[in-house]
Coordinates of C-alpha atoms and ligand atoms in Angstrom, one line a residue:
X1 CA 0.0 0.0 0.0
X2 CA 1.3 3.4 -0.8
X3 CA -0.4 6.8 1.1
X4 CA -0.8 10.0 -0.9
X5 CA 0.1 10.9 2.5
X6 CA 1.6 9.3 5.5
X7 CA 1.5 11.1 8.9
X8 CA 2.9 8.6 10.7
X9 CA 6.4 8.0 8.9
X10 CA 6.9 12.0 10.3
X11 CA 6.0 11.2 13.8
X12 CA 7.6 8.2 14.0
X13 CA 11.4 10.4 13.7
X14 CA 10.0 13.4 15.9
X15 CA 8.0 11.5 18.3
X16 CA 10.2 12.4 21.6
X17 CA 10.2 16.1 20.8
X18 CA 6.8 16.8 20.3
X19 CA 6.0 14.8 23.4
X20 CA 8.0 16.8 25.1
X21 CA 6.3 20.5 23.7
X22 CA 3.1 19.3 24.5
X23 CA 3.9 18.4 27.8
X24 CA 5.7 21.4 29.0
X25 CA 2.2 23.2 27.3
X26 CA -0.2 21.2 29.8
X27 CA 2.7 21.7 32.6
X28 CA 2.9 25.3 32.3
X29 CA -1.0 25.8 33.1
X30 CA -1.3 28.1 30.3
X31 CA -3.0 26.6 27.2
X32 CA -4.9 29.5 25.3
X33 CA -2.6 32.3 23.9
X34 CA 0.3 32.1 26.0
X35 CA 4.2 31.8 24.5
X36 CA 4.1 29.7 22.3
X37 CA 1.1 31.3 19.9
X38 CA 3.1 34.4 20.5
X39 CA 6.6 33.1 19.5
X40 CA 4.8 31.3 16.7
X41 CA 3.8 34.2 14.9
X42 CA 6.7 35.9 15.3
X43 CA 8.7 33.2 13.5
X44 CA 6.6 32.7 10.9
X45 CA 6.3 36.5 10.3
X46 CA 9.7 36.5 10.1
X47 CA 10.0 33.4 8.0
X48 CA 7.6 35.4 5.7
X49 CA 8.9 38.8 5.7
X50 CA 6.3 40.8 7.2
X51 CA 5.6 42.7 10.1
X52 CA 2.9 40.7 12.1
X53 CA 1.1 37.2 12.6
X54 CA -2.1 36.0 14.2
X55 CA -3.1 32.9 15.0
X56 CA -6.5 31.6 14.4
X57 CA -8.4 28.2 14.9
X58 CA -8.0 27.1 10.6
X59 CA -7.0 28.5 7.5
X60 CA -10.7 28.5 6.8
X61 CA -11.0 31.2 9.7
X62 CA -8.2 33.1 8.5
X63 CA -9.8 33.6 5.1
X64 CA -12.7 34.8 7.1
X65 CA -11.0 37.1 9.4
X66 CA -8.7 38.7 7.2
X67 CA -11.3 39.6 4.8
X68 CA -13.3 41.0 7.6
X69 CA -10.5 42.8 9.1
X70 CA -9.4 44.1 5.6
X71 CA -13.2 45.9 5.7
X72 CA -14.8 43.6 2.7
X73 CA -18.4 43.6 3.8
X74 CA -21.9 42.8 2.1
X75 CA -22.1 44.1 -1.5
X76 CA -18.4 44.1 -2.1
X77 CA -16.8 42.5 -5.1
X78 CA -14.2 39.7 -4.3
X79 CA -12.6 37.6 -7.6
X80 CA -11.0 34.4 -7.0
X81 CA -10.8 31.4 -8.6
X82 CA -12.8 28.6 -9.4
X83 CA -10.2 26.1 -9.2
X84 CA -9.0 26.2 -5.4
X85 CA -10.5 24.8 -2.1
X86 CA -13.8 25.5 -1.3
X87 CA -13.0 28.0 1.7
X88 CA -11.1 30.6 -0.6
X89 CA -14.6 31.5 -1.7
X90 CA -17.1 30.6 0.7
X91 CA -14.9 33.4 3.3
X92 CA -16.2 36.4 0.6
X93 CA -19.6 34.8 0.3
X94 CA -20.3 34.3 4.3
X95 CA -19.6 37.8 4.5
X96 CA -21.9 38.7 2.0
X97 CA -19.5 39.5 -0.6
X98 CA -20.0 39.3 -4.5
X99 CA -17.9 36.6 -5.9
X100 CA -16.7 37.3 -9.2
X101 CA -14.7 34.0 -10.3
X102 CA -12.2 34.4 -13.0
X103 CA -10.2 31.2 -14.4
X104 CA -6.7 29.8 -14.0
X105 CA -4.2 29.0 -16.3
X106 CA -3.3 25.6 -17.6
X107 CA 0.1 25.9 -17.0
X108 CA 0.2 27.2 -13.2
X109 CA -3.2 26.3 -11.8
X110 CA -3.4 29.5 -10.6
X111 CA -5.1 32.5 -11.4
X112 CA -4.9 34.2 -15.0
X113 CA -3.8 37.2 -14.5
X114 CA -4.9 38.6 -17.9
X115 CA -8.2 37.7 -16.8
X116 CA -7.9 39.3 -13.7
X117 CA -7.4 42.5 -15.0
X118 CA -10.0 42.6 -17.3
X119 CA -12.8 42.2 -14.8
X120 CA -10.1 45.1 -12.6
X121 CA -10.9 47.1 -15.6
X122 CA -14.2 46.5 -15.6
X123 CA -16.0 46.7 -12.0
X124 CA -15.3 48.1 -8.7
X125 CA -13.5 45.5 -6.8
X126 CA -12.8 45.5 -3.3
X127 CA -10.0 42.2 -3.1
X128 CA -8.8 39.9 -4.7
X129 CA -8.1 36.2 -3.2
X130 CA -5.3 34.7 -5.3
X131 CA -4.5 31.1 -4.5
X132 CA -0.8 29.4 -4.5
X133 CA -1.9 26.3 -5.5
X134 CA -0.6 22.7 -4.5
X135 CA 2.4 24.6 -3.4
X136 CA 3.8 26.7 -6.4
X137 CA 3.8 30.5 -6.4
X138 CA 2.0 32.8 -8.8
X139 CA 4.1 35.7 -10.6
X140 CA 4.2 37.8 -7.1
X141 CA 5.9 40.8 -9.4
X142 CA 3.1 41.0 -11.8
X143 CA 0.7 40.4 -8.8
X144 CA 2.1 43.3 -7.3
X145 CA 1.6 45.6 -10.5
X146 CA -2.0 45.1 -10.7
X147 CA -2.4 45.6 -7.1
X148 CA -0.5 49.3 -7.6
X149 CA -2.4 50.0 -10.9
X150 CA -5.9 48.9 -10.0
X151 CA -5.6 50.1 -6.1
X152 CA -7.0 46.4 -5.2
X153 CA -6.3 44.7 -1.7
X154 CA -4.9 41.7 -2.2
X155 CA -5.2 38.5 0.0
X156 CA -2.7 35.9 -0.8
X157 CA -4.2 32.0 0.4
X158 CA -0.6 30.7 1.1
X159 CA -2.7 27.7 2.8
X160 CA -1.0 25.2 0.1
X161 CA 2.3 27.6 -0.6
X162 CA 4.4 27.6 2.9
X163 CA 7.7 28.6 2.2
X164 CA 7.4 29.3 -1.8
X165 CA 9.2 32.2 -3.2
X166 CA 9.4 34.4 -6.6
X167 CA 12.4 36.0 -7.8
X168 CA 11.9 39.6 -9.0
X169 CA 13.1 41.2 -12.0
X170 CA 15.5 43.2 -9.9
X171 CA 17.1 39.9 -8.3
X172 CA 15.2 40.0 -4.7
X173 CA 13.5 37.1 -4.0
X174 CA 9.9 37.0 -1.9
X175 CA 8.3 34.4 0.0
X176 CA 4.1 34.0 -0.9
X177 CA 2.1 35.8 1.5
X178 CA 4.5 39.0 1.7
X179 CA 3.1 40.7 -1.3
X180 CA -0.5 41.2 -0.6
X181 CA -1.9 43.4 2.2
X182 CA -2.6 40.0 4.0
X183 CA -1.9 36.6 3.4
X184 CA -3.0 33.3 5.2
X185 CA -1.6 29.9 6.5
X186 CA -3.8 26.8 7.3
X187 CA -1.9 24.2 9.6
X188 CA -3.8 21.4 8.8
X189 CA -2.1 18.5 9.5
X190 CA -1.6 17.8 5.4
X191 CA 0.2 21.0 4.9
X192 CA 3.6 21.3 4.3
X193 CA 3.8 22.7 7.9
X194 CA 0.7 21.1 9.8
X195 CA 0.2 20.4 13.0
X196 CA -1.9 17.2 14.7
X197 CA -5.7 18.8 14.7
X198 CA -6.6 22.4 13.0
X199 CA -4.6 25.5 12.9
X200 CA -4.0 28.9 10.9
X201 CA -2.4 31.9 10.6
X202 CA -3.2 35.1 9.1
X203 CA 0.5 37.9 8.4
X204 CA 0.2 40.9 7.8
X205 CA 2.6 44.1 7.3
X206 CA -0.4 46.7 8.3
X207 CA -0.8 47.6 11.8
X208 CA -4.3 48.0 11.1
X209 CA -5.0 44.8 9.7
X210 CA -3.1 43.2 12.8
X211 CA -4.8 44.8 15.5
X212 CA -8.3 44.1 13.8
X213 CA -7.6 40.3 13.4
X214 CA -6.2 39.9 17.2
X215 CA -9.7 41.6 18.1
X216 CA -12.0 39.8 15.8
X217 CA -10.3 36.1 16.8
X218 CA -11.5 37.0 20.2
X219 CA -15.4 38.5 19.6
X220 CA -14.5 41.3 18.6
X221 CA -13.0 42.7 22.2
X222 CA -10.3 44.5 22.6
X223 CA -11.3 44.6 26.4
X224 CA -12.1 41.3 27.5
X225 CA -16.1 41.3 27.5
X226 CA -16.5 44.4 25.5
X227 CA -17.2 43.7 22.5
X228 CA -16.7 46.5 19.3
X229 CA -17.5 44.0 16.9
X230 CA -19.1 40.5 16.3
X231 CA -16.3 38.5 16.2
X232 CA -15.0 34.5 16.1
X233 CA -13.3 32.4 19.2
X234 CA -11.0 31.6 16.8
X235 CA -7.7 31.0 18.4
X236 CA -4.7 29.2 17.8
X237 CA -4.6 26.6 20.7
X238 CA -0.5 26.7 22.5
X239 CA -0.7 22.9 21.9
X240 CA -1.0 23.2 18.2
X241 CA 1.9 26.1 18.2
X242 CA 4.6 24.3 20.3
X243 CA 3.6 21.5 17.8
X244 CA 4.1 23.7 15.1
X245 CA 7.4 25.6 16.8
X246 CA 9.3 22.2 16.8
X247 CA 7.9 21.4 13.0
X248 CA 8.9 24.6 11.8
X249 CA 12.7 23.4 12.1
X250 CA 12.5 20.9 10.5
X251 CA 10.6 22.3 7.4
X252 CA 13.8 23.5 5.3
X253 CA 15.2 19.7 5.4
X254 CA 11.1 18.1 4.6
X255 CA 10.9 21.1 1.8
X256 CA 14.0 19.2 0.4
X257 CA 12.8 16.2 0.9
X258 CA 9.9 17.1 -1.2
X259 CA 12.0 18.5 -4.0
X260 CA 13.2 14.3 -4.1
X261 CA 10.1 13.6 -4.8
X262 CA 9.3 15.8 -7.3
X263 CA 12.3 15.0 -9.0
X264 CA 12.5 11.7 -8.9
X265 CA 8.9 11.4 -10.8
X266 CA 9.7 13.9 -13.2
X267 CA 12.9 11.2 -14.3
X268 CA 11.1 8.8 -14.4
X269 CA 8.3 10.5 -16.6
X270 CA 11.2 11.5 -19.1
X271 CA 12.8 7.8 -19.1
X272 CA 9.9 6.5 -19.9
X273 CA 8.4 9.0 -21.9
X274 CA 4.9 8.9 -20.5
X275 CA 2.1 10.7 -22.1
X276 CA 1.3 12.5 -18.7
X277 CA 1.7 16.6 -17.9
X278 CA 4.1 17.0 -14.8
X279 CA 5.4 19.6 -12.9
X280 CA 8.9 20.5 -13.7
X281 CA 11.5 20.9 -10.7
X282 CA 13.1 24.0 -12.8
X283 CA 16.3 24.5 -10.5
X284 CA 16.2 28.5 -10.7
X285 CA 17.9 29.2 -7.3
X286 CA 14.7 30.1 -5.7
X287 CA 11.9 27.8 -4.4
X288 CA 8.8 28.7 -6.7
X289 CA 7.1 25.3 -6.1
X290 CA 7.1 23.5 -2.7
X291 CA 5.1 20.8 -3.8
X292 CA 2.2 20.6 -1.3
X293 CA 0.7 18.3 -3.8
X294 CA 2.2 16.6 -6.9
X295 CA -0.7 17.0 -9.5
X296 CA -0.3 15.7 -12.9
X297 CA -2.5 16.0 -16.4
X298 CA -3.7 13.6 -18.8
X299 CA -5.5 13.8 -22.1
X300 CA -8.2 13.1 -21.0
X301 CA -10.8 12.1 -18.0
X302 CA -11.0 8.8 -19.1
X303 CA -7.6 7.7 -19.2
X304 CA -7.3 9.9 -15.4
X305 CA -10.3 7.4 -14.4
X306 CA -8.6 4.4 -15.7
X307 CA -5.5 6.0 -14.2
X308 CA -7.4 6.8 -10.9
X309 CA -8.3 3.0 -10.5
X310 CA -5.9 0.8 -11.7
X311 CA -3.7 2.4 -9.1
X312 CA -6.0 2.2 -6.6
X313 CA -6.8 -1.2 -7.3
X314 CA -3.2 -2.0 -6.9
X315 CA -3.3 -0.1 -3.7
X316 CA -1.6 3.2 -5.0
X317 CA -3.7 6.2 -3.3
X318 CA -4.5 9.1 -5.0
X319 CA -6.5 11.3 -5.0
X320 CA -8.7 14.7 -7.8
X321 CA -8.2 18.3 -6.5
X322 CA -11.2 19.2 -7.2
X323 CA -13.7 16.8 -8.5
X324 CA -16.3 19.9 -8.8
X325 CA -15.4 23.4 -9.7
X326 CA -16.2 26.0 -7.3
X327 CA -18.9 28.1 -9.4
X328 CA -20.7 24.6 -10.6
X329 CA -21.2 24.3 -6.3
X330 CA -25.0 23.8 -6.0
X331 CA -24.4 25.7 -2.6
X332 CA -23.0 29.0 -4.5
X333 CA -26.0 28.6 -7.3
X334 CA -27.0 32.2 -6.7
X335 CA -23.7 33.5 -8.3
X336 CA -25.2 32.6 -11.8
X337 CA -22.2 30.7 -13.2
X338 CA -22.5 27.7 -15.5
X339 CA -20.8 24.8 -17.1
X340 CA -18.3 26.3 -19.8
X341 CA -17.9 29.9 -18.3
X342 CA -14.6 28.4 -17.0
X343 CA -13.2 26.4 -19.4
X344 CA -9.6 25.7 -17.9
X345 CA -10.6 25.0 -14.9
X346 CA -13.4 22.6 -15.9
X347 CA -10.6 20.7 -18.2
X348 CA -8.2 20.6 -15.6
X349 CA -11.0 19.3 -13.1
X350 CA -11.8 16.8 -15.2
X351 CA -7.6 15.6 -16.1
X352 CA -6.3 16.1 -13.2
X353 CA -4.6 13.4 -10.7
X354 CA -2.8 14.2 -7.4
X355 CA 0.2 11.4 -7.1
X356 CA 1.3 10.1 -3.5
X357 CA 3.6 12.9 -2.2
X358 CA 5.2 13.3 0.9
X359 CA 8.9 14.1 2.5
X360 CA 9.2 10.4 3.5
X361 CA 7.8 8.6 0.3
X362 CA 10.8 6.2 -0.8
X363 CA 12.3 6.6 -4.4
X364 CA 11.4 2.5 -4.7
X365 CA 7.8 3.9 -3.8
X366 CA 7.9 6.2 -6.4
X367 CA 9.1 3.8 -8.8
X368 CA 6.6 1.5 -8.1
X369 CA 3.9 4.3 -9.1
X370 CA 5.1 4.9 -11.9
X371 CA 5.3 1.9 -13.4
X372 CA 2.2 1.5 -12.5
X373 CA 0.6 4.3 -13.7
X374 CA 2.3 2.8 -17.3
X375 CA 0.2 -0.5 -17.3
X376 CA -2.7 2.0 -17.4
X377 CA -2.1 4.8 -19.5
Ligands
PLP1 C1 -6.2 26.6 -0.7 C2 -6.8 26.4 0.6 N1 -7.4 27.4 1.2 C3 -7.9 27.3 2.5 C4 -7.9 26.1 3.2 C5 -8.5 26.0 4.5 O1 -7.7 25.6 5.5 P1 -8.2 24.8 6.8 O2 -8.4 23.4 6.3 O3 -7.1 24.9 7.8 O4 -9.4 25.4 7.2 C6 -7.2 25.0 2.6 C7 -7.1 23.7 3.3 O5 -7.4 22.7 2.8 C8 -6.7 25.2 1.3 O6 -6.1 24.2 0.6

């Protein structure tokens, strides 16, 4: 049997040390937003390159909160994509928002940004929620432009991207999530840094957005039972970030580890010449793609089915990010989208296959995939 994921394996080499966090946690008496949330976001801020972090209960509530803290409210117009996890949209939509989806692009998954500007140039748009999917970085430099041009806030969902980076025209290299005026984290425990239950983080480099995201995680007081706004208990437990604190230095080496991976398929692939779309490990001295998930394309959604299940039949797990596009969602109906208004993202739906990939998975594994994969192509 081969995981698309493996939990376990991890644990197994870090047991003793996160024993150890989580008991000093319950020792110390204090287990809602004590040290460790605090030194949490400040290493991750830093890791970042921004100013401030806050802690929240899931990436899901991040979305939420930043939005709310960033001031979208009920009327506004919010684009993002179609082609993402359900919570990058339903976060505009709970809060009454407009959700104007535009697609993505084949090559990238993630958002076209030609697309993006012509709805910019088009309607008053309070934010945008671009999406770093499966771990590899939009164009953060032409992200930026359109933000400057268009006067658009920007929320970056770094919930797949933890530690991907762009290099700028003028040499400087930028993690995901510093380029917007927020950016958010999920720690769920798939992520490239996860912990063992739920977990996010919203950064930030405005003091504004900061203050109003430590206030809205805790009802909305800034005085402990008075309330300014109607806010969220949405906290980041200490458990989850001395978890998270011990994780965090291990993350350059698993990052690394995933790179392996990513390599070691994409040989394989051109040895055997397989008729398959893959992500390429370009080696550009910068980390573009993280590979939160490995995601490859066929020609078609039969041979992904026929893919799908001789693999699992041979007990290879894998597994379709996202069977159903976001705007064909019976529960977001009212947006008045149909099948073909998103054509990339309805073909890449449909050809789509997430491969096993993890920073533990063996290069026999791998092998062992592949060939597989061949017997049913
Ligand atoms: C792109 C994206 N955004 C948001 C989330 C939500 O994060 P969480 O599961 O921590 O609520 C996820 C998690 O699956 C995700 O992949």
């Amino acid at each position: 049997m081969i995981p698309l994921f493996d939990l376990t394996r991890q644990y197994m080499k870090i047991r003793g040390e996160i024993l150890d966090a989580i008991d000093r946690v319950i020792a110390s008496g204090r287990v809602i937003l004590g040290e460790n949330v605090e030194k949490l976001e400040k290493e991750v801020a830093e890791f970042v390159g921004v100013k401030h972090g806050i802690g929240v209960a899931s990436g899901s509530d991040a979305l939420l909160i930043a939005l709310q803290a960033m001031g979208v409210e009920k009327g506004d117009v919010v684009v993002t994509t179609p082609y993402t996890f359900f919570a990058t949209a339903s976060a505009p939509y709970r809060l009454g928002a407009r959700v104007v989806f535009v697609d993505v692009e084949e090559s990238t998954f993630n958002m076209d940004l030609n697309h993006l500007e012509h709805v910019l140039r088009k309607e008053k748009v309070k934010a945008v929620v671009v999406v770093h999917l499966f771990g590899r970085t939009m164009d953060l430099e032409a992200l930026s432009f359109l933000r400057e041009k268009y006067g658009v806030m920007v929320l970056e969902d770094c919930a797949q991207s933890f530690g991907s980076e762009w290099k700028f025209e003028n040499g400087k290299v930028k993690k995901s999530g510093s380029v917007g005026d927020a950016a958010i984290f999920s720690f769920f425990p798939t992520k490239n840094l996860g912990t063992y239950g739920d977990g996010g983080m919203i950064v930030t480099d405005s003091d504004q957005i900061a203050e109003e995201c430590r206030t809205l995680r805790v009802h909305g007081a800034r005085k402990k039972y008075f309330h300014e706004k109607v806010g969220y208990n949405s906290r980041l437990d200490e458990i989850h970030a001395a978890i998270l604190r011990v994780k965090l230095r291990y993350l350059e080496r698993w990052t690394e580890e995933r790179l392996r991976v990513a390599r070691t398929y994409q040989r394989l692939f051109e040895e055997r010449n397989l008729p398959v779309i893959y992500p390429r490990v370009e080696e550009k001295g910068f980390r573009y793609h993280v590979f939160h998930q490995y995601v490859v394309l066929f020609e078609n959604e039969e041979t992904r089915d026929r893919v799908k299940n001789g693999l699992s039949e041979r007990g290879i797990q894998t597994a379709i990010y996202y069977p159903l596009p976001l705007h064909l969602q019976r529960c977001f109906g009212d947006l008045g989208y149909k099948e073909g208004d998103f054509p990339v993202t309805e073909s890449l739906s449909k050809r789509s296959l997430a491969l096993p990939m993890f920073p533990e998975l063996s290069d026999e594994e791998i092998e062992e995939v592949v060939r597989t994969m061949e017997l049913f192509i």
